[in-house]
Amino acid sequence: FFVTTFIFQVVIQYTLPFRTVLWAMWYRALNNGKFGEVEVTKSRKLSAKKPSEKLMQSSNKKYSSKKIERNITGAQAANYLLQKNDVTGVTVKPISGSLTDNFNPTDMTLNLSEPVYNVSSIAAVGVAAHETGHAIQHNKGYLPIKFRSMLVPVANLGSSAGPLLAILGLTLSFSFLVDIGLILFFGSVLFYLVTLPVEFNASSRALKTLKEAGVMNKEELKGVKKVLGAAAMTYVASALVSLGNFIRFFLLTKRRD
């Protein structure tokens, strides 16, 4: 790391026309080849090779094959839980792909993926209940989810423009551009951090509503808890990766001061 940093700094000092490109390459190397992205409906955009992602996939695979005694599907569970919590105006719809489940407050749709919508399994009902938890949050005016929605445009701008502005500021020796870039970049980090209480609360609501509704027995609820716990680890990992990238980039810019 230190050898690579030294080489980059030497090259940057003596190749002014290529400064911006080299700083961009260096940041991309720090960030695993990406400038950074914020996914609006989920913050799970991690490589499948990450331990947390492997844990979630393993948990989903295990409990996707375990049928529910009452034989209800993910879509049926979502509709039942929405009705049970007096949430109206939300449409439960199928969506293509896997792990694409989300609640969209813009058009008030609860979108369930193919392995969830029409499937009766512990994993399917658990995921459907979690997304229903987001709909309940929206209906109850849960403050963190409102704050996260407000952060989406800032986070999208910050994850892409923030590093570039900071790199440009370093290249031109404009400290105010560096500061603006870092502030914008931190907006995307804040999005991931705020996502944590939102997702944990949605899972908590899911478990509570499933238990109160009596649609699952104790063993099935234990399975749901494990599925949601594995999913929660991906949110924690996303937040840590985002925060780590920001700290590394912050320290990198400070070395150039």
XYZ file of N, CA, C and O in Angstrom, residues 97-213:
468
model
N -36.391 -11.249 -11.400
C -35.098 -11.350 -10.745
C -35.167 -11.971 -9.368
O -36.215 -12.425 -8.904
N -33.999 -11.979 -8.712
C -33.897 -12.511 -7.358
C -33.257 -11.459 -6.466
O -32.389 -10.709 -6.909
N -33.698 -11.373 -5.206
C -33.240 -10.350 -4.261
C -33.511 -8.941 -4.779
O -32.770 -8.000 -4.494
N -34.590 -8.800 -5.553
C -34.982 -7.486 -6.090
C -36.197 -6.934 -5.353
O -36.772 -5.928 -5.769
N -36.563 -7.575 -4.264
C -37.749 -7.177 -3.504
C -37.579 -5.780 -2.939
O -36.520 -5.421 -2.440
N -38.650 -4.994 -3.000
C -38.600 -3.648 -2.455
C -39.992 -3.059 -2.286
O -40.953 -3.495 -2.929
N -40.072 -2.062 -1.402
C -41.290 -1.264 -1.283
C -40.999 0.092 -1.899
O -40.038 0.767 -1.517
N -41.829 0.496 -2.865
C -41.643 1.768 -3.559
C -42.717 2.749 -3.102
O -43.886 2.630 -3.489
N -42.348 3.733 -2.262
C -43.341 4.680 -1.752
C -43.855 5.653 -2.809
O -44.887 6.292 -2.616
N -43.124 5.761 -3.935
C -43.533 6.688 -4.995
C -44.847 6.258 -5.632
O -45.773 7.054 -5.796
N -44.927 4.976 -6.008
C -46.168 4.482 -6.615
C -46.917 3.526 -5.682
O -47.874 2.865 -6.102
N -46.463 3.457 -4.414
C -47.123 2.644 -3.389
C -47.275 1.189 -3.839
O -48.351 0.605 -3.781
N -46.159 0.621 -4.290
C -46.169 -0.791 -4.678
C -45.184 -1.559 -3.811
O -44.104 -1.065 -3.462
N -45.564 -2.769 -3.459
C -44.688 -3.681 -2.733
C -44.307 -4.765 -3.731
O -45.129 -5.605 -4.083
N -43.081 -4.706 -4.209
C -42.637 -5.563 -5.303
C -41.878 -6.770 -4.767
O -40.860 -6.622 -4.084
N -42.374 -7.951 -5.108
C -41.770 -9.195 -4.629
C -41.183 -9.983 -5.800
O -41.829 -10.144 -6.833
N -39.962 -10.472 -5.608
C -39.253 -11.184 -6.668
C -39.862 -12.560 -6.929
O -40.703 -13.049 -6.170
N -39.408 -13.191 -7.996
C -39.946 -14.492 -8.409
C -39.827 -15.576 -7.338
O -40.752 -16.367 -7.153
N -38.681 -15.639 -6.597
C -38.583 -16.678 -5.556
C -39.388 -16.363 -4.303
O -39.350 -17.135 -3.346
N -40.115 -15.249 -4.316
C -40.873 -14.830 -3.129
C -42.369 -14.731 -3.395
O -43.192 -15.231 -2.614
N -42.736 -14.095 -4.504
C -44.137 -13.721 -4.755
C -45.110 -14.897 -4.667
O -46.088 -14.859 -3.911
N -44.866 -15.925 -5.432
C -45.819 -17.032 -5.527
C -45.275 -18.312 -4.895
O -45.653 -19.410 -5.274
N -44.382 -18.152 -3.915
C -43.718 -19.296 -3.303
C -44.081 -19.381 -1.820
O -44.131 -18.372 -1.120
N -44.352 -20.607 -1.373
C -44.670 -20.839 0.037
C -43.457 -21.466 0.719
O -43.251 -22.661 0.666
N -42.629 -20.608 1.324
C -41.463 -21.088 2.061
C -41.151 -20.110 3.189
O -41.650 -18.978 3.203
N -40.319 -20.544 4.110
C -39.949 -19.682 5.236
C -39.225 -18.438 4.727
O -39.507 -17.314 5.169
N -38.303 -18.621 3.792
C -37.549 -17.490 3.252
C -38.461 -16.514 2.516
O -38.345 -15.292 2.691
N -39.385 -17.041 1.705
C -40.285 -16.188 0.919
C -41.178 -15.334 1.812
O -41.299 -14.119 1.614
N -41.774 -15.951 2.805
C -42.663 -15.205 3.712
C -41.854 -14.221 4.556
O -42.311 -13.108 4.830
N -40.637 -14.609 4.944
C -39.784 -13.704 5.723
C -39.432 -12.451 4.946
O -39.530 -11.329 5.473
N -39.029 -12.618 3.686
C -38.677 -11.476 2.835
C -39.904 -10.598 2.582
O -39.830 -9.368 2.646
N -41.038 -11.240 2.293
C -42.274 -10.492 2.051
C -42.680 -9.687 3.292
O -43.102 -8.531 3.188
N -42.523 -10.289 4.456
C -42.865 -9.605 5.704
C -41.928 -8.423 5.946
O -42.349 -7.361 6.435
N -40.657 -8.592 5.597
C -39.690 -7.500 5.762
C -40.077 -6.304 4.897
O -40.074 -5.153 5.370
N -40.416 -6.560 3.637
C -40.816 -5.462 2.754
C -42.129 -4.840 3.216
O -42.329 -3.630 3.088
N -43.001 -5.664 3.771
C -44.238 -5.138 4.349
C -43.909 -4.220 5.521
O -44.591 -3.219 5.756
N -42.840 -4.557 6.245
C -42.381 -3.703 7.343
C -42.067 -2.295 6.867
O -42.352 -1.307 7.562
N -41.490 -2.179 5.664
C -41.205 -0.855 5.099
C -42.500 -0.102 4.782
O -42.587 1.115 4.973
N -43.484 -0.832 4.272
C -44.783 -0.199 3.980
C -45.437 0.295 5.272
O -46.035 1.375 5.302
N -45.292 -0.485 6.332
C -45.835 -0.080 7.636
C -45.088 1.151 8.151
O -45.704 2.082 8.694
N -43.764 1.163 7.990
C -42.977 2.336 8.388
C -43.486 3.588 7.685
O -43.653 4.639 8.316
N -43.708 3.472 6.395
C -44.188 4.611 5.614
C -45.564 5.059 6.082
O -45.843 6.255 6.202
N -46.405 4.094 6.364
C -47.767 4.397 6.808
C -47.782 5.069 8.189
O -48.605 5.959 8.450
N -46.860 4.661 9.049
C -46.805 5.196 10.414
C -45.964 6.473 10.511
O -45.864 7.061 11.588
N -45.359 6.885 9.404
C -44.541 8.096 9.431
C -43.227 7.910 10.162
O -42.747 8.831 10.838
N -42.638 6.723 10.043
C -41.367 6.417 10.707
C -40.294 7.390 10.222
O -39.987 7.465 9.028
N -39.722 8.165 11.131
C -38.825 9.269 10.786
C -37.571 8.854 10.016
O -37.237 9.475 8.996
N -36.832 7.805 10.432
C -35.615 7.437 9.688
C -35.849 7.103 8.224
O -35.008 7.421 7.377
N -36.995 6.485 7.889
C -37.229 6.154 6.479
C -37.523 7.416 5.670
O -37.188 7.522 4.486
N -38.127 8.418 6.323
C -38.343 9.701 5.653
C -37.011 10.392 5.396
O -36.773 10.957 4.331
N -36.148 10.333 6.403
C -34.824 10.946 6.287
C -34.017 10.263 5.197
O -33.322 10.911 4.405
N -34.105 8.923 5.126
C -33.379 8.192 4.094
C -33.869 8.563 2.699
O -33.075 8.714 1.773
N -35.180 8.712 2.551
C -35.738 9.107 1.252
C -35.226 10.480 0.835
O -34.950 10.724 -0.346
N -35.089 11.381 1.813
C -34.553 12.715 1.528
C -33.094 12.652 1.098
O -32.620 13.485 0.325
N -32.376 11.659 1.602
C -30.943 11.536 1.313
C -30.648 10.918 -0.049
O -29.515 11.018 -0.529
N -31.637 10.278 -0.672
C -31.387 9.555 -1.920
C -30.745 10.430 -3.000
O -29.704 10.064 -3.555
N -31.325 11.626 -3.340
C -30.674 12.437 -4.382
C -29.282 12.918 -3.973
O -28.369 12.958 -4.797
N -29.117 13.255 -2.687
C -27.802 13.690 -2.192
C -26.798 12.550 -2.289
O -25.650 12.736 -2.705
N -27.253 11.354 -1.919
C -26.370 10.181 -1.937
C -25.970 9.813 -3.361
O -24.803 9.486 -3.620
N -26.912 9.858 -4.283
C -26.609 9.529 -5.677
C -25.618 10.523 -6.270
O -24.693 10.148 -7.002
N -25.813 11.809 -5.955
C -24.889 12.837 -6.429
C -23.530 12.684 -5.755
O -22.483 12.741 -6.398
N -23.564 12.465 -4.442
C -22.322 12.387 -3.678
C -21.457 11.211 -4.041
O -20.227 11.310 -4.079
N -22.075 10.061 -4.329
C -21.291 8.854 -4.633
C -20.585 8.948 -5.972
O -19.570 8.294 -6.197
N -21.111 9.769 -6.881
C -20.490 9.904 -8.202
C -19.683 11.195 -8.334
O -18.509 11.185 -8.719
N -20.298 12.334 -7.980
C -19.629 13.627 -8.159
C -18.647 13.946 -7.046
O -17.654 14.641 -7.278
N -18.918 13.451 -5.841
C -18.058 13.772 -4.703
C -16.591 13.440 -4.922
O -15.728 14.323 -4.832
N -16.259 12.175 -5.230
C -14.854 11.817 -5.458
C -14.223 12.581 -6.618
O -13.060 12.974 -6.549
N -14.997 12.817 -7.693
C -14.454 13.518 -8.852
C -14.109 14.965 -8.516
O -13.074 15.489 -8.952
N -14.987 15.633 -7.735
C -14.704 17.011 -7.329
C -13.467 17.066 -6.436
O -12.638 17.971 -6.556
N -13.368 16.089 -5.541
C -12.201 16.046 -4.655
C -10.925 15.821 -5.458
O -9.890 16.456 -5.202
N -10.979 14.932 -6.442
C -9.818 14.664 -7.299
C -9.440 15.909 -8.099
O -8.266 16.262 -8.219
N -10.466 16.603 -8.630
C -10.212 17.835 -9.381
C -9.590 18.897 -8.489
O -8.660 19.608 -8.895
N -10.095 18.989 -7.263
C -9.534 19.949 -6.316
C -8.093 19.649 -5.981
O -7.259 20.558 -5.872
N -7.767 18.363 -5.835
C -6.382 17.971 -5.578
C -5.484 18.309 -6.765
O -4.356 18.782 -6.602
N -6.005 18.075 -7.970
C -5.233 18.332 -9.182
C -4.913 19.811 -9.343
O -3.796 20.188 -9.688
N -5.928 20.649 -9.096
C -5.772 22.097 -9.291
C -5.337 22.820 -8.026
O -5.210 24.039 -8.022
N -5.166 22.049 -6.940
C -4.797 22.631 -5.636
C -5.846 23.624 -5.141
O -5.533 24.661 -4.570
N -7.128 23.283 -5.393
C -8.247 24.088 -4.893
C -8.844 23.366 -3.689
O -9.617 22.417 -3.839
N -8.492 23.809 -2.505
C -8.931 23.104 -1.300
C -10.439 23.131 -1.121
O -11.025 22.197 -0.575
N -11.099 24.206 -1.609
C -12.551 24.286 -1.435
C -13.262 23.212 -2.255
O -14.301 22.679 -1.843
N -12.689 22.846 -3.423
C -13.279 21.771 -4.229
C -13.118 20.426 -3.532
O -14.020 19.582 -3.572
N -11.960 20.244 -2.911
C -11.720 19.012 -2.148
C -12.744 18.891 -1.032
O -13.340 17.822 -0.825
N -12.970 19.984 -0.305
C -13.924 19.967 0.818
C -15.345 19.693 0.337
O -16.076 18.911 0.955
N -15.730 20.324 -0.773
C -17.076 20.096 -1.331
C -17.227 18.631 -1.739
O -18.249 17.993 -1.485
N -16.183 18.098 -2.385
C -16.214 16.700 -2.813
C -16.356 15.752 -1.641
O -17.149 14.798 -1.697
N -15.615 16.010 -0.574
C -15.691 15.154 0.607
C -17.059 15.243 1.278
O -17.599 14.234 1.747
N -17.617 16.440 1.320
C -18.956 16.616 1.930
C -20.002 15.846 1.141
O -20.858 15.153 1.708
N -19.923 15.957 -0.199
C -20.868 15.221 -1.051
C -20.686 13.711 -0.892
O -21.653 12.951 -0.814
N -19.433 13.290 -0.859
C -19.129 11.869 -0.701
C -19.690 11.352 0.625
O -20.219 10.238 0.705
N -19.592 12.176 1.665
C -20.107 11.760 2.969
C -21.633 11.603 2.940
O -22.196 10.848 3.729
N -22.294 12.312 2.010
C -23.744 12.164 1.872
C -24.128 10.736 1.529
O -25.126 10.211 2.037
N -23.321 10.084 0.671
C -23.607 8.686 0.326
C -23.325 7.768 1.508
O -24.019 6.779 1.719
N -22.279 8.107 2.293
C -21.966 7.327 3.493
C -23.114 7.429 4.501
O -23.530 6.429 5.099
N -23.634 8.640 4.653
C -24.740 8.863 5.586
C -25.967 8.058 5.194
O -26.693 7.533 6.049
N -26.195 7.916 3.878
C -27.314 7.119 3.384
C -27.213 5.683 3.886
O -28.180 5.103 4.376
N -26.021 5.109 3.770
C -25.810 3.730 4.221
C -25.978 3.605 5.732
O -26.514 2.617 6.226
N -25.514 4.610 6.464
C -25.630 4.566 7.921
C -27.084 4.671 8.377
O -27.517 3.970 9.291
N -27.856 5.552 7.722
C -29.270 5.703 8.066
C -30.057 4.463 7.669
O -31.084 4.143 8.277
N -29.566 3.760 6.640
C -30.232 2.532 6.191
C -30.277 1.479 7.296
O -31.234 0.698 7.378
N -29.264 1.457 8.160
C -29.191 0.427 9.202
C -30.417 0.416 10.118
O -31.074 -0.625 10.245
N -30.768 1.544 10.792
C -31.958 1.494 11.653
C -33.245 1.242 10.873
O -34.166 0.609 11.384
N -33.297 1.715 9.621
C -34.490 1.497 8.791
C -34.694 0.004 8.537
O -35.800 -0.526 8.706
N -33.624 -0.688 8.142
C -33.733 -2.105 7.815
C -33.932 -2.967 9.056
O -34.720 -3.921 9.045
N -33.220 -2.647 10.135
C -33.397 -3.417 11.371
C -34.816 -3.256 11.915
O -35.417 -4.218 12.405
N -35.350 -2.042 11.829
C -36.705 -1.799 12.303
C -37.732 -2.538 11.445
O -38.717 -3.077 11.964
N -37.509 -2.576 10.122
C -38.421 -3.295 9.223
C -38.432 -4.782 9.555
O -39.489 -5.421 9.564
N -37.262 -5.348 9.843
C -37.179 -6.763 10.214
C -37.874 -7.014 11.548
O -38.558 -8.032 11.728
N -37.704 -6.086 12.483
C -38.354 -6.208 13.784
C -39.869 -6.179 13.644
O -40.587 -6.963 14.271
N -40.358 -5.263 12.800
C -41.802 -5.186 12.544
C -42.299 -6.457 11.871
O -43.405 -6.933 12.143
N -41.477 -7.006 10.957
C -41.859 -8.221 10.247
C -42.054 -9.380 11.217
O -43.067 -10.094 11.171
N -41.088 -9.569 12.108
C -41.180 -10.653 13.087
C -42.371 -10.455 14.022
O -43.086 -11.410 14.342
N -42.582 -9.213 14.441
C -43.676 -8.920 15.363
C -45.034 -9.190 14.719
O -45.910 -9.827 15.321
N -45.200 -8.722 13.477
C -46.490 -8.900 12.802
C -46.759 -10.360 12.454
O -47.898 -10.824 12.527
N -45.702 -11.081 12.080
C -45.870 -12.508 11.780
C -46.286 -13.277 13.031
O -47.144 -14.159 12.977
N -45.680 -12.928 14.145
C -45.994 -13.596 15.409
C -47.417 -13.287 15.846
O -48.176 -14.177 16.255
N -47.801 -12.005 15.738
C -49.144 -11.601 16.151
C -50.215 -12.169 15.232
O -51.316 -12.492 15.679
N -49.885 -12.286 13.940
C -50.866 -12.790 12.973
C -51.076 -14.293 13.103
O -52.110 -14.822 12.682
